[in-house]
Amino acid sequence: MVWRRLGSSDPRLALFTLPVTRDESTNVDLSVRLGRLCLPNPVLVASGTFGYAREMAGLVDLAKLGGVIPKTITRHPRPGNAPWRTVETPAGMLNSIGLDNDGVEAFVTHHLPYLATIGAPVIISIAGQDYDDFVGLTARLNGLAGVAAIELNISCPNVSHGVDFGTDPLMCERVVRGAREACSFPILAKLTPNVTRIAEIALAAEAGGADALSVINTCLGMAVDWRRRRPLLGNVMGGLSGPAIKPIALRAVYQVAAAVKIPVIGVGGIATIDDAMEFIVAGATAIQVGTANFYRPRASMEILEALPGALAELGARSVAEVVGTMRANF
Ligand SMILES: Cc1cc2nc3c(=O)[nH]c(=O)nc-3n(C[C@H](O)[C@H](O)[C@H](O)COP(=O)(O)O)c2cc1C
């Protein structure tokens, strides 16, 4: 896919854009703008739940998605955590994958060429153990064909130093600024719910120059086999996801959207059009479908198909008209 750059001769101010997507039957404009990133619609798929897209190609019309965020990559290959790495829970799942991936060079060689052909914007998720890791990775990806934006995973609960940058406002601001200066792509920061005041971290990411915020990554949890007196996950603790965390994610999106001026992408337990609309009226400009991809691989398509009708039901002609319109005063 060729990305048109508009707006400025300074590459860091360039606007990445696709043609506006308008639903023909309802005439509703589905396109959304996340800072310098314009997406054809607000339905994305979340990192770590959609592989590198190839795995899902037979199930999902990839070109229709508002965005695809492949599994987080790191500078060097990582084997991931010891098994078990996933456990089913009531209304959700725990995972402690541990950012298992083959490293950035293997990604650029083996996965990016395919991702560049899928027809949807591709947002590369990266994680680092320290500042140099994050900034070095961002610089490595800078300018590569097929990349629409970069999502900084500063919120992985399953690796050492995984949440350092997502829990300390000063570290968060510095790493976002470093990434922003190292590349011309729009920068998203993905926040963890495992903090006392998520709005403080959101404000720090905004001050560092993030184009938008993805809210939330998984909630730290645990599962126990009491007969064997052992944890079920090899890493003892893991990240809880799925419908169980939707209320937490909704609350976090609402708090963050009230605190910052940049757009928020809602993530956490979204599986249906009703879930998606709840996030949008609570303050999300776009949404990511995560765990639902495992048990209903077409959930993102179903949400996308139902979206124009849901927006029209509210009398809206665009997504933007509905974002953050929930009234908290009764
Ligand atoms: C098995 C699994 C692996 C994940 N891997 C990543 C990852 O590599 N990077 C990341 O930013 N988030 C990762 N996540 C978190 C999801 O992207 C998402 O933020 C979270 O699961 C909440 O959304 P959901 O409830 O819709 O799944 C992973 C989640 C699951 C369930």
GROMACS .gro file of C-alpha atoms and ligand atoms in nm:
model
  361
    1MET     CA    1   0.000   0.000   0.000
    2VAL     CA    2   0.123   0.347  -0.086
    3TRP     CA    3   0.062   0.608   0.179
    4ARG     CA    4  -0.003   0.961   0.069
    5ARG     CA    5   0.171   1.219   0.283
    6LEU     CA    6  -0.009   1.550   0.309
    7GLY     CA    7   0.026   1.869   0.500
    8SER     CA    8   0.392   1.958   0.536
    9SER     CA    9   0.739   1.929   0.391
   10ASP     CA   10   0.858   1.838   0.742
   11PRO     CA   11   0.822   1.457   0.746
   12ARG     CA   12   0.748   1.461   1.120
   13LEU     CA   13   0.440   1.672   1.051
   14ALA     CA   14   0.327   1.462   0.757
   15LEU     CA   15  -0.030   1.340   0.759
   16PHE     CA   16  -0.088   0.978   0.669
   17THR     CA   17  -0.422   0.940   0.504
   18LEU     CA   18  -0.653   0.712   0.311
   19PRO     CA   19  -0.956   0.809   0.106
   20VAL     CA   20  -1.260   0.880   0.321
   21THR     CA   21  -1.477   0.574   0.374
   22ARG     CA   22  -1.847   0.644   0.347
   23ASP     CA   23  -2.110   0.378   0.397
   24GLU     CA   24  -2.319   0.380   0.080
   25SER     CA   25  -2.653   0.270   0.226
   26THR     CA   26  -2.655   0.512   0.523
   27ASN     CA   27  -2.418   0.779   0.387
   28VAL     CA   28  -2.233   0.771   0.722
   29ASP     CA   29  -1.866   0.879   0.715
   30LEU     CA   30  -1.669   0.607   0.893
   31SER     CA   31  -1.322   0.764   0.866
   32VAL     CA   32  -1.149   0.872   1.184
   33ARG     CA   33  -0.848   1.085   1.258
   34LEU     CA   34  -0.594   0.994   1.524
   35GLY     CA   35  -0.358   1.291   1.527
   36ARG     CA   36  -0.153   1.267   1.208
   37LEU     CA   37  -0.304   0.927   1.129
   38CYS     CA   38  -0.624   0.900   0.928
   39LEU     CA   39  -0.798   0.563   0.923
   40PRO     CA   40  -1.076   0.450   0.688
   41ASN     CA   41  -1.286   0.335   0.983
   42PRO     CA   42  -1.249   0.299   1.363
   43VAL     CA   43  -1.237  -0.082   1.387
   44LEU     CA   44  -0.884  -0.210   1.453
   45VAL     CA   45  -0.749  -0.542   1.576
   46ALA     CA   46  -0.530  -0.548   1.887
   47SER     CA   47  -0.168  -0.652   1.913
   48GLY     CA   48  -0.103  -1.012   2.012
   49THR     CA   49  -0.450  -1.133   1.916
   50PHE     CA   50  -0.423  -1.131   1.537
   51GLY     CA   51  -0.080  -1.281   1.473
   52TYR     CA   52   0.091  -1.109   1.181
   53ALA     CA   53  -0.242  -1.097   0.989
   54ARG     CA   54  -0.154  -1.380   0.751
   55GLU     CA   55  -0.304  -1.630   0.997
   56MET     CA   56  -0.639  -1.448   0.981
   57ALA     CA   57  -0.657  -1.381   0.608
   58GLY     CA   58  -0.894  -1.671   0.536
   59LEU     CA   59  -1.137  -1.557   0.804
   60VAL     CA   60  -1.136  -1.179   0.784
   61ASP     CA   61  -1.144  -0.939   0.490
   62LEU     CA   62  -0.823  -0.770   0.599
   63ALA     CA   63  -0.858  -0.478   0.357
   64LYS     CA   64  -1.178  -0.369   0.528
   65LEU     CA   65  -1.021  -0.320   0.871
   66GLY     CA   66  -0.955   0.029   1.004
   67GLY     CA   67  -0.615  -0.093   1.117
   68VAL     CA   68  -0.411  -0.400   1.201
   69ILE     CA   69  -0.167  -0.405   1.491
   70PRO     CA   70   0.056  -0.714   1.468
   71LYS     CA   71   0.215  -0.887   1.769
   72THR     CA   72   0.459  -0.661   1.954
   73ILE     CA   73   0.815  -0.685   1.828
   74THR     CA   74   1.137  -0.627   2.018
   75ARG     CA   75   1.490  -0.545   1.906
   76HIS     CA   76   1.619  -0.898   1.961
   77PRO     CA   77   1.434  -1.231   1.937
   78ARG     CA   78   1.258  -1.340   2.258
   79PRO     CA   79   1.157  -1.699   2.338
   80GLY     CA   80   0.872  -1.584   2.563
   81ASN     CA   81   0.773  -1.720   2.903
   82ALA     CA   82   0.756  -2.077   3.032
   83PRO     CA   83   0.425  -2.266   2.989
   84TRP     CA   84   0.147  -2.250   3.072
   85ARG     CA   85   0.109  -1.922   2.892
   86THR     CA   86  -0.269  -1.898   2.876
   87VAL     CA   87  -0.551  -1.990   3.113
   88GLU     CA   88  -0.923  -1.952   3.054
   89THR     CA   89  -1.108  -1.759   3.326
   90PRO     CA   90  -1.476  -1.671   3.379
   91ALA     CA   91  -1.554  -1.422   3.099
   92GLY     CA   92  -1.193  -1.385   2.996
   93MET     CA   93  -0.844  -1.525   2.971
   94LEU     CA   94  -0.509  -1.481   3.138
   95ASN     CA   95  -0.194  -1.474   2.927
   96SER     CA   96   0.173  -1.452   3.003
   97ILE     CA   97   0.315  -1.496   2.654
   98GLY     CA   98   0.615  -1.281   2.740
   99LEU     CA   99   0.649  -1.103   2.403
  100ASP     CA  100   0.758  -1.417   2.217
  101ASN     CA  101   0.882  -1.287   1.879
  102ASP     CA  102   1.171  -1.325   1.636
  103GLY     CA  103   1.299  -0.968   1.667
  104VAL     CA  104   1.275  -0.666   1.442
  105GLU     CA  105   1.500  -0.789   1.161
  106ALA     CA  106   1.299  -1.110   1.113
  107PHE     CA  107   0.981  -0.901   1.125
  108VAL     CA  108   1.105  -0.663   0.857
  109THR     CA  109   1.220  -0.951   0.636
  110HIS     CA  110   0.940  -1.204   0.681
  111HIS     CA  111   0.623  -1.025   0.797
  112LEU     CA  112   0.629  -0.663   0.687
  113PRO     CA  113   0.632  -0.739   0.310
  114TYR     CA  114   0.306  -0.933   0.350
  115LEU     CA  115   0.152  -0.678   0.587
  116ALA     CA  116   0.228  -0.405   0.333
  117THR     CA  117  -0.006  -0.578   0.086
  118ILE     CA  118  -0.315  -0.635   0.301
  119GLY     CA  119  -0.483  -0.307   0.213
  120ALA     CA  120  -0.543  -0.191   0.572
  121PRO     CA  121  -0.327   0.052   0.767
  122VAL     CA  122  -0.063  -0.138   0.965
  123ILE     CA  123   0.044  -0.005   1.303
  124ILE     CA  124   0.363  -0.165   1.432
  125SER     CA  125   0.368  -0.243   1.804
  126ILE     CA  126   0.711  -0.224   1.965
  127ALA     CA  127   0.847  -0.285   2.314
  128GLY     CA  128   1.184  -0.222   2.471
  129GLN     CA  129   1.351  -0.291   2.802
  130ASP     CA  130   1.503   0.056   2.819
  131TYR     CA  131   1.491   0.397   2.651
  132ASP     CA  132   1.755   0.311   2.389
  133ASP     CA  133   1.564  -0.003   2.292
  134PHE     CA  134   1.243   0.191   2.224
  135VAL     CA  135   1.411   0.475   2.038
  136GLY     CA  136   1.644   0.243   1.843
  137LEU     CA  137   1.349   0.030   1.730
  138THR     CA  138   1.150   0.336   1.627
  139ALA     CA  139   1.445   0.465   1.425
  140ARG     CA  140   1.488   0.123   1.260
  141LEU     CA  141   1.126   0.127   1.140
  142ASN     CA  142   1.133   0.487   1.027
  143GLY     CA  143   1.033   0.534   0.665
  144LEU     CA  144   0.965   0.164   0.595
  145ALA     CA  145   0.699   0.101   0.329
  146GLY     CA  146   0.380  -0.050   0.465
  147VAL     CA  147   0.399   0.114   0.808
  148ALA     CA  148   0.122   0.361   0.895
  149ALA     CA  149   0.212   0.430   1.258
  150ILE     CA  150   0.393   0.292   1.561
  151GLU     CA  151   0.230   0.182   1.886
  152LEU     CA  152   0.459   0.191   2.189
  153ASN     CA  153   0.374  -0.103   2.411
  154ILE     CA  154   0.470   0.052   2.743
  155SER     CA  155   0.219  -0.168   2.923
  156CYS     CA  156   0.312  -0.537   2.891
  157PRO     CA  157   0.274  -0.696   3.234
  158ASN     CA  158   0.448  -1.020   3.133
  159VAL     CA  159   0.813  -0.920   3.088
  160SER     CA  160   1.069  -0.758   3.316
  161HIS     CA  161   1.066  -0.378   3.273
  162GLY     CA  162   0.749  -0.423   3.063
  163VAL     CA  163   0.556  -0.153   3.243
  164ASP     CA  164   0.838   0.077   3.362
  165PHE     CA  165   0.750   0.339   3.100
  166GLY     CA  166   0.377   0.300   3.151
  167THR     CA  167   0.375   0.356   3.525
  168ASP     CA  168   0.615   0.649   3.571
  169PRO     CA  169   0.498   0.976   3.411
  170LEU     CA  170   0.849   1.118   3.362
  171MET     CA  171   0.978   0.799   3.197
  172CYS     CA  172   0.663   0.782   2.984
  173GLU     CA  173   0.698   1.139   2.856
  174ARG     CA  174   1.068   1.089   2.780
  175VAL     CA  175   1.026   0.767   2.585
  176VAL     CA  176   0.733   0.901   2.381
  177ARG     CA  177   0.931   1.214   2.300
  178GLY     CA  178   1.234   1.004   2.203
  179ALA     CA  179   1.024   0.787   1.972
  180ARG     CA  180   0.853   1.091   1.823
  181GLU     CA  181   1.187   1.252   1.743
  182ALA     CA  182   1.334   0.930   1.602
  183CYS     CA  183   1.075   0.881   1.331
  184SER     CA  184   0.823   1.052   1.108
  185PHE     CA  185   0.539   0.805   1.167
  186PRO     CA  186   0.251   0.890   1.399
  187ILE     CA  187   0.313   0.755   1.749
  188LEU     CA  188   0.051   0.584   1.967
  189ALA     CA  189   0.120   0.497   2.331
  190LYS     CA  190  -0.057   0.194   2.479
  191LEU     CA  191  -0.135   0.241   2.846
  192THR     CA  192  -0.164  -0.006   3.131
  193PRO     CA  193  -0.463  -0.012   3.365
  194ASN     CA  194  -0.233  -0.130   3.644
  195VAL     CA  195  -0.172   0.217   3.786
  196THR     CA  196  -0.347   0.431   4.046
  197ARG     CA  197  -0.410   0.733   3.822
  198ILE     CA  198  -0.413   0.647   3.451
  199ALA     CA  199  -0.489   1.009   3.353
  200GLU     CA  200  -0.145   1.115   3.484
  201ILE     CA  201   0.028   0.870   3.251
  202ALA     CA  202  -0.198   0.976   2.964
  203LEU     CA  203  -0.107   1.341   3.017
  204ALA     CA  204   0.263   1.248   3.021
  205ALA     CA  205   0.230   1.061   2.690
  206GLU     CA  206   0.048   1.358   2.542
  207ALA     CA  207   0.321   1.595   2.663
  208GLY     CA  208   0.579   1.368   2.498
  209GLY     CA  209   0.403   1.412   2.164
  210ALA     CA  210   0.185   1.101   2.126
  211ASP     CA  211  -0.065   1.130   1.841
  212ALA     CA  212  -0.316   0.906   2.022
  213LEU     CA  213  -0.345   0.668   2.317
  214SER     CA  214  -0.451   0.303   2.318
  215VAL     CA  215  -0.636   0.229   2.641
  216ILE     CA  216  -0.595  -0.042   2.785
  217ASN     CA  217  -0.352  -0.334   2.788
  218THR     CA  218  -0.433  -0.633   3.011
  219CYS     CA  219  -0.505  -0.622   3.385
  220LEU     CA  220  -0.256  -0.806   3.604
  221GLY     CA  221  -0.408  -1.127   3.740
  222MET     CA  222  -0.338  -1.481   3.857
  223ALA     CA  223  -0.484  -1.832   3.852
  224VAL     CA  224  -0.413  -2.103   4.110
  225ASP     CA  225  -0.433  -2.483   4.121
  226TRP     CA  226  -0.497  -2.522   4.494
  227ARG     CA  227  -0.467  -2.903   4.494
  228ARG     CA  228  -0.116  -2.885   4.358
  229ARG     CA  229  -0.054  -2.559   4.546
  230ARG     CA  230   0.087  -2.406   4.231
  231PRO     CA  231   0.012  -2.116   4.003
  232LEU     CA  232  -0.132  -2.218   3.665
  233LEU     CA  233   0.079  -1.976   3.464
  234GLY     CA  234   0.448  -2.051   3.426
  235ASN     CA  235   0.516  -1.685   3.496
  236VAL     CA  236   0.286  -1.698   3.806
  237MET     CA  237   0.105  -1.378   3.705
  238GLY     CA  238  -0.039  -1.274   3.371
  239GLY     CA  239  -0.264  -1.028   3.194
  240LEU     CA  240  -0.641  -1.065   3.214
  241SER     CA  241  -0.836  -0.979   2.898
  242GLY     CA  242  -1.177  -1.034   2.739
  243PRO     CA  243  -1.529  -0.937   2.850
  244ALA     CA  244  -1.420  -0.954   3.216
  245ILE     CA  245  -1.217  -0.634   3.178
  246LYS     CA  246  -1.460  -0.430   2.968
  247PRO     CA  247  -1.589  -0.221   3.260
  248ILE     CA  248  -1.231  -0.141   3.364
  249ALA     CA  249  -1.140  -0.043   3.008
  250LEU     CA  250  -1.452   0.172   2.971
  251ARG     CA  251  -1.371   0.352   3.295
  252ALA     CA  252  -1.010   0.406   3.184
  253VAL     CA  253  -1.113   0.539   2.841
  254TYR     CA  254  -1.360   0.777   3.005
  255GLN     CA  255  -1.099   0.908   3.251
  256VAL     CA  256  -0.827   0.943   2.987
  257ALA     CA  257  -1.051   1.109   2.729
  258ALA     CA  258  -1.157   1.363   2.991
  259ALA     CA  259  -0.793   1.442   3.073
  260VAL     CA  260  -0.622   1.473   2.733
  261LYS     CA  261  -0.687   1.652   2.404
  262ILE     CA  262  -0.547   1.377   2.181
  263PRO     CA  263  -0.770   1.091   2.059
  264VAL     CA  264  -0.816   0.772   2.256
  265ILE     CA  265  -0.849   0.419   2.113
  266GLY     CA  266  -1.058   0.192   2.335
  267VAL     CA  267  -0.937  -0.165   2.396
  268GLY     CA  268  -1.063  -0.423   2.644
  269GLY     CA  269  -1.339  -0.678   2.612
  270ILE     CA  270  -1.483  -0.544   2.288
  271ALA     CA  271  -1.667  -0.821   2.100
  272THR     CA  272  -1.991  -0.669   1.967
  273ILE     CA  273  -2.128  -0.351   1.811
  274ASP     CA  274  -2.282  -0.258   2.146
  275ASP     CA  275  -1.941  -0.285   2.314
  276ALA     CA  276  -1.785  -0.070   2.042
  277MET     CA  277  -2.055   0.197   2.065
  278GLU     CA  278  -2.024   0.208   2.444
  279PHE     CA  279  -1.653   0.287   2.407
  280ILE     CA  280  -1.716   0.549   2.139
  281VAL     CA  281  -1.975   0.743   2.337
  282ALA     CA  282  -1.752   0.713   2.647
  283GLY     CA  283  -1.472   0.893   2.460
  284ALA     CA  284  -1.297   0.654   2.218
  285THR     CA  285  -1.238   0.773   1.861
  286ALA     CA  286  -1.152   0.419   1.753
  287ILE     CA  287  -1.158   0.071   1.905
  288GLN     CA  288  -0.944  -0.244   1.898
  289VAL     CA  289  -1.084  -0.596   1.908
  290GLY     CA  290  -0.855  -0.831   2.103
  291THR     CA  291  -0.946  -1.157   2.278
  292ALA     CA  292  -1.268  -1.185   2.075
  293ASN     CA  293  -1.052  -1.264   1.770
  294PHE     CA  294  -0.971  -1.600   1.932
  295TYR     CA  295  -1.328  -1.717   1.987
  296ARG     CA  296  -1.513  -1.520   1.714
  297PRO     CA  297  -1.256  -1.443   1.445
  298ARG     CA  298  -1.506  -1.236   1.247
  299ALA     CA  299  -1.600  -1.014   1.544
  300SER     CA  300  -1.421  -0.714   1.389
  301MET     CA  301  -1.610  -0.762   1.059
  302GLU     CA  302  -1.943  -0.795   1.240
  303ILE     CA  303  -1.876  -0.472   1.431
  304LEU     CA  304  -1.776  -0.293   1.112
  305GLU     CA  305  -2.086  -0.410   0.927
  306ALA     CA  306  -2.314  -0.297   1.211
  307LEU     CA  307  -2.141   0.038   1.270
  308PRO     CA  308  -2.314   0.257   1.008
  309GLY     CA  309  -2.656   0.144   1.134
  310ALA     CA  310  -2.563   0.209   1.498
  311LEU     CA  311  -2.434   0.558   1.416
  312ALA     CA  312  -2.744   0.630   1.209
  313GLU     CA  313  -2.959   0.518   1.504
  314LEU     CA  314  -2.809   0.808   1.700
  315GLY     CA  315  -2.878   1.042   1.410
  316ALA     CA  316  -2.505   1.077   1.333
  317ARG     CA  317  -2.349   1.113   0.989
  318SER     CA  318  -1.993   1.046   1.110
  319VAL     CA  319  -1.809   0.867   1.389
  320ALA     CA  320  -1.669   1.198   1.515
  321GLU     CA  321  -2.019   1.327   1.592
  322VAL     CA  322  -2.068   1.052   1.850
  323VAL     CA  323  -1.725   1.034   2.018
  324GLY     CA  324  -1.745   1.125   2.388
  325THR     CA  325  -2.112   1.223   2.378
  326MET     CA  326  -2.211   1.021   2.684
  327ARG     CA  327  -2.381   1.247   2.940
  328ALA     CA  328  -2.260   1.173   3.293
  329ASN     CA  329  -2.515   1.402   3.462
  330PHE     CA  330  -2.860   1.254   3.496
  331LIG     C1  331  -0.277  -1.378   2.408
  331LIG     C2  332  -0.261  -1.228   2.413
  331LIG     C3  333  -0.142  -1.171   2.370
  331LIG     C4  334  -0.125  -1.032   2.373
  331LIG     N1  335  -0.009  -0.978   2.327
  331LIG     C5  336   0.004  -0.844   2.324
  331LIG     C6  337   0.119  -0.785   2.266
  331LIG     O1  338   0.211  -0.851   2.215
  331LIG     N2  339   0.127  -0.649   2.266
  331LIG     C7  340   0.029  -0.569   2.320
  331LIG     O2  341   0.041  -0.446   2.317
  331LIG     N3  342  -0.082  -0.623   2.373
  331LIG     C8  343  -0.096  -0.757   2.376
  331LIG     N4  344  -0.209  -0.812   2.428
  331LIG     C9  345  -0.313  -0.724   2.486
  331LIG    C10  346  -0.422  -0.691   2.385
  331LIG     O3  347  -0.372  -0.625   2.273
  331LIG    C11  348  -0.533  -0.604   2.451
  331LIG     O4  349  -0.478  -0.480   2.488
  331LIG    C12  350  -0.593  -0.669   2.573
  331LIG     O5  351  -0.603  -0.808   2.558
  331LIG    C13  352  -0.730  -0.610   2.608
  331LIG     O6  353  -0.820  -0.625   2.502
  331LIG     P1  354  -0.921  -0.752   2.488
  331LIG     O7  355  -0.989  -0.767   2.621
  331LIG     O8  356  -1.013  -0.716   2.377
  331LIG     O9  357  -0.835  -0.869   2.458
  331LIG    C14  358  -0.229  -0.950   2.425
  331LIG    C15  359  -0.348  -1.008   2.468
  331LIG    C16  360  -0.365  -1.145   2.461
  331LIG    C17  361  -0.495  -1.204   2.508
   0.00000   0.00000   0.00000
